[in-house]
mmCIF file of C-alpha atoms in Angstrom:
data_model
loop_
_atom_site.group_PDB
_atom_site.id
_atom_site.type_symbol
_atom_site.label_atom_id
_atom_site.label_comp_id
_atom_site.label_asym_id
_atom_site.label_seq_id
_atom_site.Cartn_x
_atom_site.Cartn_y
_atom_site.Cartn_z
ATOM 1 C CA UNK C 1 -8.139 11.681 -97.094
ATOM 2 C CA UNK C 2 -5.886 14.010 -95.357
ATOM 3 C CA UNK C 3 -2.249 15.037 -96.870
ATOM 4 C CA UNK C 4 0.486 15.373 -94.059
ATOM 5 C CA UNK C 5 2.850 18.020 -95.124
ATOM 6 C CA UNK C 6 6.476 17.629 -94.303
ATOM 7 C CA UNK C 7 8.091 20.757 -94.042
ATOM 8 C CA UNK C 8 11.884 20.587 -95.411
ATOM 9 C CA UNK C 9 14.425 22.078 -92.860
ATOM 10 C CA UNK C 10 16.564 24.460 -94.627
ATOM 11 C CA UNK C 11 20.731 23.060 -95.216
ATOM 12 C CA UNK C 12 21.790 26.859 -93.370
ATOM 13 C CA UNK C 13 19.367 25.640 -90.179
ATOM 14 C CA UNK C 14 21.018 21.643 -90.047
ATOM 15 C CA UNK C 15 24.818 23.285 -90.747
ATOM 16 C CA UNK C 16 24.210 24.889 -87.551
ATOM 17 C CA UNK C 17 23.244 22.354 -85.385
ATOM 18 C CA UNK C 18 26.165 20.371 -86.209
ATOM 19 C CA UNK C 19 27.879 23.000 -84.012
ATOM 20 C CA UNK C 20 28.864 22.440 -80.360
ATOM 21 C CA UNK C 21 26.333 24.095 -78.487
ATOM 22 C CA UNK C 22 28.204 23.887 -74.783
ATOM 23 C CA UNK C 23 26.499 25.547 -71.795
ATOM 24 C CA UNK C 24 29.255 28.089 -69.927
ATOM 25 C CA UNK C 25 28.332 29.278 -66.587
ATOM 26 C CA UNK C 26 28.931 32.508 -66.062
ATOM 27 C CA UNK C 27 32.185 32.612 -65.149
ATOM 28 C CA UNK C 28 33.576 30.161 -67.530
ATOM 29 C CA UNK C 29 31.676 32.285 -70.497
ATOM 30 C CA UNK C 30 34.104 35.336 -69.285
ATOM 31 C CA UNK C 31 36.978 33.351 -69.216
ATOM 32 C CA UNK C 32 36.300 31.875 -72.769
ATOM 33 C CA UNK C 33 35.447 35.478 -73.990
ATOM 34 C CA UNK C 34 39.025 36.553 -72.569
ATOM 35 C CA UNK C 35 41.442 33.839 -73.141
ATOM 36 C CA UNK C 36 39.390 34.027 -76.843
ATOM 37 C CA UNK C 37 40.301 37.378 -77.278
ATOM 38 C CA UNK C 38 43.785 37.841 -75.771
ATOM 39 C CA UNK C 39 44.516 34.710 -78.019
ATOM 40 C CA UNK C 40 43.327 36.669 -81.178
ATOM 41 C CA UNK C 41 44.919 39.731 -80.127
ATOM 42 C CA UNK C 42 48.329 38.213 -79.950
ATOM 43 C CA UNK C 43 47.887 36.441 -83.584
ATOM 44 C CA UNK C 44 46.517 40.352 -84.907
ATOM 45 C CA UNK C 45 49.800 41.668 -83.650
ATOM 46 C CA UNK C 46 52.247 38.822 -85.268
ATOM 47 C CA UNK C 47 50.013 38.483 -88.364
ATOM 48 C CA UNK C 48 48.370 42.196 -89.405
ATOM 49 C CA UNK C 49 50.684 44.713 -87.031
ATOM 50 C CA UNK C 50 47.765 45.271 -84.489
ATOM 51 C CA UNK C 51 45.112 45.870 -86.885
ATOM 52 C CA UNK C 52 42.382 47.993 -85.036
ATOM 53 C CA UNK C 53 40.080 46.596 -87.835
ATOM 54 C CA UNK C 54 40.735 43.004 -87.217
ATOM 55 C CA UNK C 55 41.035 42.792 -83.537
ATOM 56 C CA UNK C 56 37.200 44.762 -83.980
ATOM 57 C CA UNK C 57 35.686 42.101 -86.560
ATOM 58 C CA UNK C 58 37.009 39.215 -84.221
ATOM 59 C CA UNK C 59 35.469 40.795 -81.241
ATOM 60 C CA UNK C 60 31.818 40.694 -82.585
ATOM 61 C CA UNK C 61 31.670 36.822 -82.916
ATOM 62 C CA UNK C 62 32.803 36.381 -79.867
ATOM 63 C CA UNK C 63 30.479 38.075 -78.143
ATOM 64 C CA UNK C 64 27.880 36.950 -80.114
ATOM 65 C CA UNK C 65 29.489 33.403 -79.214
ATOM 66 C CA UNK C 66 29.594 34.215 -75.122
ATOM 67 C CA UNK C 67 26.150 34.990 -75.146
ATOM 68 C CA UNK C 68 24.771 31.984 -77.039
ATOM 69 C CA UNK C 69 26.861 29.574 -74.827
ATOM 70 C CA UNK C 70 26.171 30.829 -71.729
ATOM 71 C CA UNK C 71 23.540 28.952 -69.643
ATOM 72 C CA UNK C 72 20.101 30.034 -69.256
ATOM 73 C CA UNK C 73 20.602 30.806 -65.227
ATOM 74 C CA UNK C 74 23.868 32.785 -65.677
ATOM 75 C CA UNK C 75 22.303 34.900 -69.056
ATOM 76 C CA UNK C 76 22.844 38.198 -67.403
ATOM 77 C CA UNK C 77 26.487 37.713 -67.271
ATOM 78 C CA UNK C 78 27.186 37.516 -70.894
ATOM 79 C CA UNK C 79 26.636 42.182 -71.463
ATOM 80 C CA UNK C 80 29.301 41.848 -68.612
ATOM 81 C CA UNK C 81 31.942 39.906 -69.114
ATOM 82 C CA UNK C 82 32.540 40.721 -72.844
ATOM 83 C CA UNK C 83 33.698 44.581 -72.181
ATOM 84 C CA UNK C 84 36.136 42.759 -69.444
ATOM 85 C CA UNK C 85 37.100 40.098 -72.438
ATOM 86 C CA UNK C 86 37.763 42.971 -75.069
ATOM 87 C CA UNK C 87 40.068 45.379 -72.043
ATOM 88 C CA UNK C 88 41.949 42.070 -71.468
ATOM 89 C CA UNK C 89 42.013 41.402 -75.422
ATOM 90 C CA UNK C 90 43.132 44.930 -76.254
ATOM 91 C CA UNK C 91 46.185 45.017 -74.108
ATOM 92 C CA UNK C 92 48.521 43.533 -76.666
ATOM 93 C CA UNK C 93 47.822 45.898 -79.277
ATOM 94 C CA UNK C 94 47.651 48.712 -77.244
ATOM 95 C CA UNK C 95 51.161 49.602 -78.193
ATOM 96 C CA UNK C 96 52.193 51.233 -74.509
ATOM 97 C CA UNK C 97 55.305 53.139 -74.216
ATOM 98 C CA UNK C 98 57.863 51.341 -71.324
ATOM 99 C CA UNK C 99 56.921 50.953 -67.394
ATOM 100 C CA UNK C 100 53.553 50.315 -66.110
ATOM 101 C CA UNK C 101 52.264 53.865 -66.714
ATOM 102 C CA UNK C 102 53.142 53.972 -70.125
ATOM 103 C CA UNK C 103 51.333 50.600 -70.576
ATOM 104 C CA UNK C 104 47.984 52.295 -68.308
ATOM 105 C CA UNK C 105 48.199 55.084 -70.908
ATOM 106 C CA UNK C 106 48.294 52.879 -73.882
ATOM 107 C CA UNK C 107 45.419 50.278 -72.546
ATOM 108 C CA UNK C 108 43.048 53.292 -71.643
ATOM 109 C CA UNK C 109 43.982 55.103 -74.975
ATOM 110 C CA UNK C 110 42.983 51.591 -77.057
ATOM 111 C CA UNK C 111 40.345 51.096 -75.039
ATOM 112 C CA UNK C 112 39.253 55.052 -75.951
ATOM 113 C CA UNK C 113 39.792 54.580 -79.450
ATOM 114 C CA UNK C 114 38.114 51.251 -80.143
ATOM 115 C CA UNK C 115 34.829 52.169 -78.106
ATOM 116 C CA UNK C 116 33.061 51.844 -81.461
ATOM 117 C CA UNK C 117 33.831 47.850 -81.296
ATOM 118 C CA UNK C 118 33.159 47.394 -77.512
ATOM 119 C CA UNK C 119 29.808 49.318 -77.896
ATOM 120 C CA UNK C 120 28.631 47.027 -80.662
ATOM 121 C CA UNK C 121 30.173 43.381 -79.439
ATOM 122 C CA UNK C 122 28.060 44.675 -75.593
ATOM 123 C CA UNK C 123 24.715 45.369 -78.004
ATOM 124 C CA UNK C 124 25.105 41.925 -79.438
ATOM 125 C CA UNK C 125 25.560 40.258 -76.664
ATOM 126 C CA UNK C 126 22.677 41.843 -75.048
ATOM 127 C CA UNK C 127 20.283 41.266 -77.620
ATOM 128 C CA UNK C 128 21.325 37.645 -77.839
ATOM 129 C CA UNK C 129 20.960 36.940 -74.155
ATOM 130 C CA UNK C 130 17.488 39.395 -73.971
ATOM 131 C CA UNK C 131 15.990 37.429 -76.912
ATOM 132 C CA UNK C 132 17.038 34.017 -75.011
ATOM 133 C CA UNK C 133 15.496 35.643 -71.740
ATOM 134 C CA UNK C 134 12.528 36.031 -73.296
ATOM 135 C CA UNK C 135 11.826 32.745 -75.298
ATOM 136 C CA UNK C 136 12.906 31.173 -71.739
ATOM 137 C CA UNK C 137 10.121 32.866 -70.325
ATOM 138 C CA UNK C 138 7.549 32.084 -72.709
ATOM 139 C CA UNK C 139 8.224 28.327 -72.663
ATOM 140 C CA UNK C 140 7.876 28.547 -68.654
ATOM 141 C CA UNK C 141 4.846 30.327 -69.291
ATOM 142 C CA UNK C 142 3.363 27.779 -71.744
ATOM 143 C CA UNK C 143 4.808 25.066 -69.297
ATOM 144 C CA UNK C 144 2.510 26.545 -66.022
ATOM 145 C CA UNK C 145 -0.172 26.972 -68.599
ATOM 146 C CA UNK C 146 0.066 23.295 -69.702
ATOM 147 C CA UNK C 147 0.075 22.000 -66.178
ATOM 148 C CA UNK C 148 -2.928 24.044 -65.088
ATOM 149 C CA UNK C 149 -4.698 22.495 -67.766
ATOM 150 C CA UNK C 150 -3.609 18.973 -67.665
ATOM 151 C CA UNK C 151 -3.351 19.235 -63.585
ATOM 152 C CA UNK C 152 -0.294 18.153 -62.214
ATOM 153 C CA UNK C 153 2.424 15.943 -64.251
ATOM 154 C CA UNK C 154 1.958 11.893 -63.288
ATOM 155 C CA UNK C 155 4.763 11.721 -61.073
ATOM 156 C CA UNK C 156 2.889 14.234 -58.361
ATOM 157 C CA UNK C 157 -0.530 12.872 -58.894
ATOM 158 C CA UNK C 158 0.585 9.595 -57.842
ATOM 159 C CA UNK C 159 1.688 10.690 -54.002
ATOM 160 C CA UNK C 160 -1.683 12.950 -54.021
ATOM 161 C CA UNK C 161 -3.420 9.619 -54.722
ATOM 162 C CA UNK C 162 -1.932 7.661 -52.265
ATOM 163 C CA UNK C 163 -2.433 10.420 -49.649
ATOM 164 C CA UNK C 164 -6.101 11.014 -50.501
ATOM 165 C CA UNK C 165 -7.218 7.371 -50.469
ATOM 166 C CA UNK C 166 -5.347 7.007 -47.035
ATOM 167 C CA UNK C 167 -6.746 9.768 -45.181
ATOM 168 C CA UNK C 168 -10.439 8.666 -47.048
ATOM 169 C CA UNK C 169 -9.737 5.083 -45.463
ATOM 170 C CA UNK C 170 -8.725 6.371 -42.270
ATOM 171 C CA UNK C 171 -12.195 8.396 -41.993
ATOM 172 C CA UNK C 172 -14.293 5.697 -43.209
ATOM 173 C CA UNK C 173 -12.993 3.554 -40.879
ATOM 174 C CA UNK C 174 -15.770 3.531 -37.832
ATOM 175 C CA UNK C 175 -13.698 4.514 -34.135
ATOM 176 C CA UNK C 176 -13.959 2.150 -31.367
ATOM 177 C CA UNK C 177 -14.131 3.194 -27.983
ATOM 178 C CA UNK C 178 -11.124 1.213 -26.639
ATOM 179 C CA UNK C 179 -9.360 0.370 -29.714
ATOM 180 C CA UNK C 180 -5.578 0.528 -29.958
ATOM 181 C CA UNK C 181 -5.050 1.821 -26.228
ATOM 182 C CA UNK C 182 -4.849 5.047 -25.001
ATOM 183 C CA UNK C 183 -2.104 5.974 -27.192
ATOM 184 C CA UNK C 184 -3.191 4.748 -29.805
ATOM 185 C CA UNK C 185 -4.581 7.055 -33.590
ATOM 186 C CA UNK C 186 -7.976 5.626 -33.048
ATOM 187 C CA UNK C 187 -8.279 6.098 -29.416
ATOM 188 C CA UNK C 188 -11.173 7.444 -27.949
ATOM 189 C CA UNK C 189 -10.999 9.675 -24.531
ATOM 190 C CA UNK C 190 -12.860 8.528 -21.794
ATOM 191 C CA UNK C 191 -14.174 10.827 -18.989
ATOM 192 C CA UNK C 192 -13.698 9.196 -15.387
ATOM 193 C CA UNK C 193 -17.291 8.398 -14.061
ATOM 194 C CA UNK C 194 -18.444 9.895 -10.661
ATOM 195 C CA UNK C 195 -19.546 7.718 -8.437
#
């Protein structure tokens, strides 16, 4: 007699499936990533006087968030739009002087200072969407490999089927020399005789 192991799944592994797992295109991941992070940015300011260190922990699980939601097709997006998320997320903390230039000077100044926290949150969310790119490819991969072995899936053999046994009918089938007129599939031409 054989004994059927059942592997356990670990409590960490079933906590996280509990969590939404939503699929963001591309343009809806940036706008999550920025409304996130402008959201966060305004409760660092009223809560820990625009904590640099804050508004930089935040910004790390939200990129790491951007580029697990996104969907598979719009994966290249994710390295993208999370710099644009943490420029949009800085500007409330950037602590500009008054008029537009002294808020340009302040936003580019943040943005200077912090580069530590957009470098990292970008890494994240490029290894995250490389290391989905690449288990995406590898299931496609065993996918084609399946279906050259096992031919093709049900649903297309059945049409092939069909097709094959017609076209095998329609050659067995023995051609008259009149039959079904002279437009007709089985017609036969005839050569006028001389006289």
């Amino acid at each position: 007699m054989y004994r059927v192991r059942v592997r356990s799944v670990p409590p960490v592994v079933l906590a996280l499936r509990r969590f939404p797992n939503p699929r963001l295109t591309g343009i809806g991941a940036g706008l999550f990533a920025a409304l996130t992070m402008f959201v966060l940015a305004c409760v660092d300011r009223l809560l820990f006087d625009s904590s640099e260190l804050v508004f930089g922990l935040l910004f790390l699980p939200v990129s790491a968030l951007t580029a697990l939601w996104v969907r598979p097709a719009d994966l290249v997006t994710a390295p993208i739009s999370v710099p644009i998320a943490f420029a949009v997320g800085v500007f409330p903390i950037s602590g500009g002087s008054e008029g537009l230039g002294g808020q340009i000077m302040g936003l580019v100044t943040a943005l200077a200072v912090h580069a530590g926290w957009l470098y990292g949150g970008t890494l994240i969310a490029g290894l995250i969407a490389s290391v989905r790119k690449v288990r995406q490819m590898r299931a496609r991969r065993r996918y084609v490999l399946a279906q050259g072995r096992g031919g093709a899936p049900a649903s297309e053999r059945a049409p092939r089927a069909a097709a094959a046994s017609a076209s095998a009918a329609a050659a067995a089938k023995p051609a008259r020399a009149g039959a079904g007129g002279a437009g007709g599939a089985g017609a036969v031409a005839r050569r006028p005789q001389r006289p």
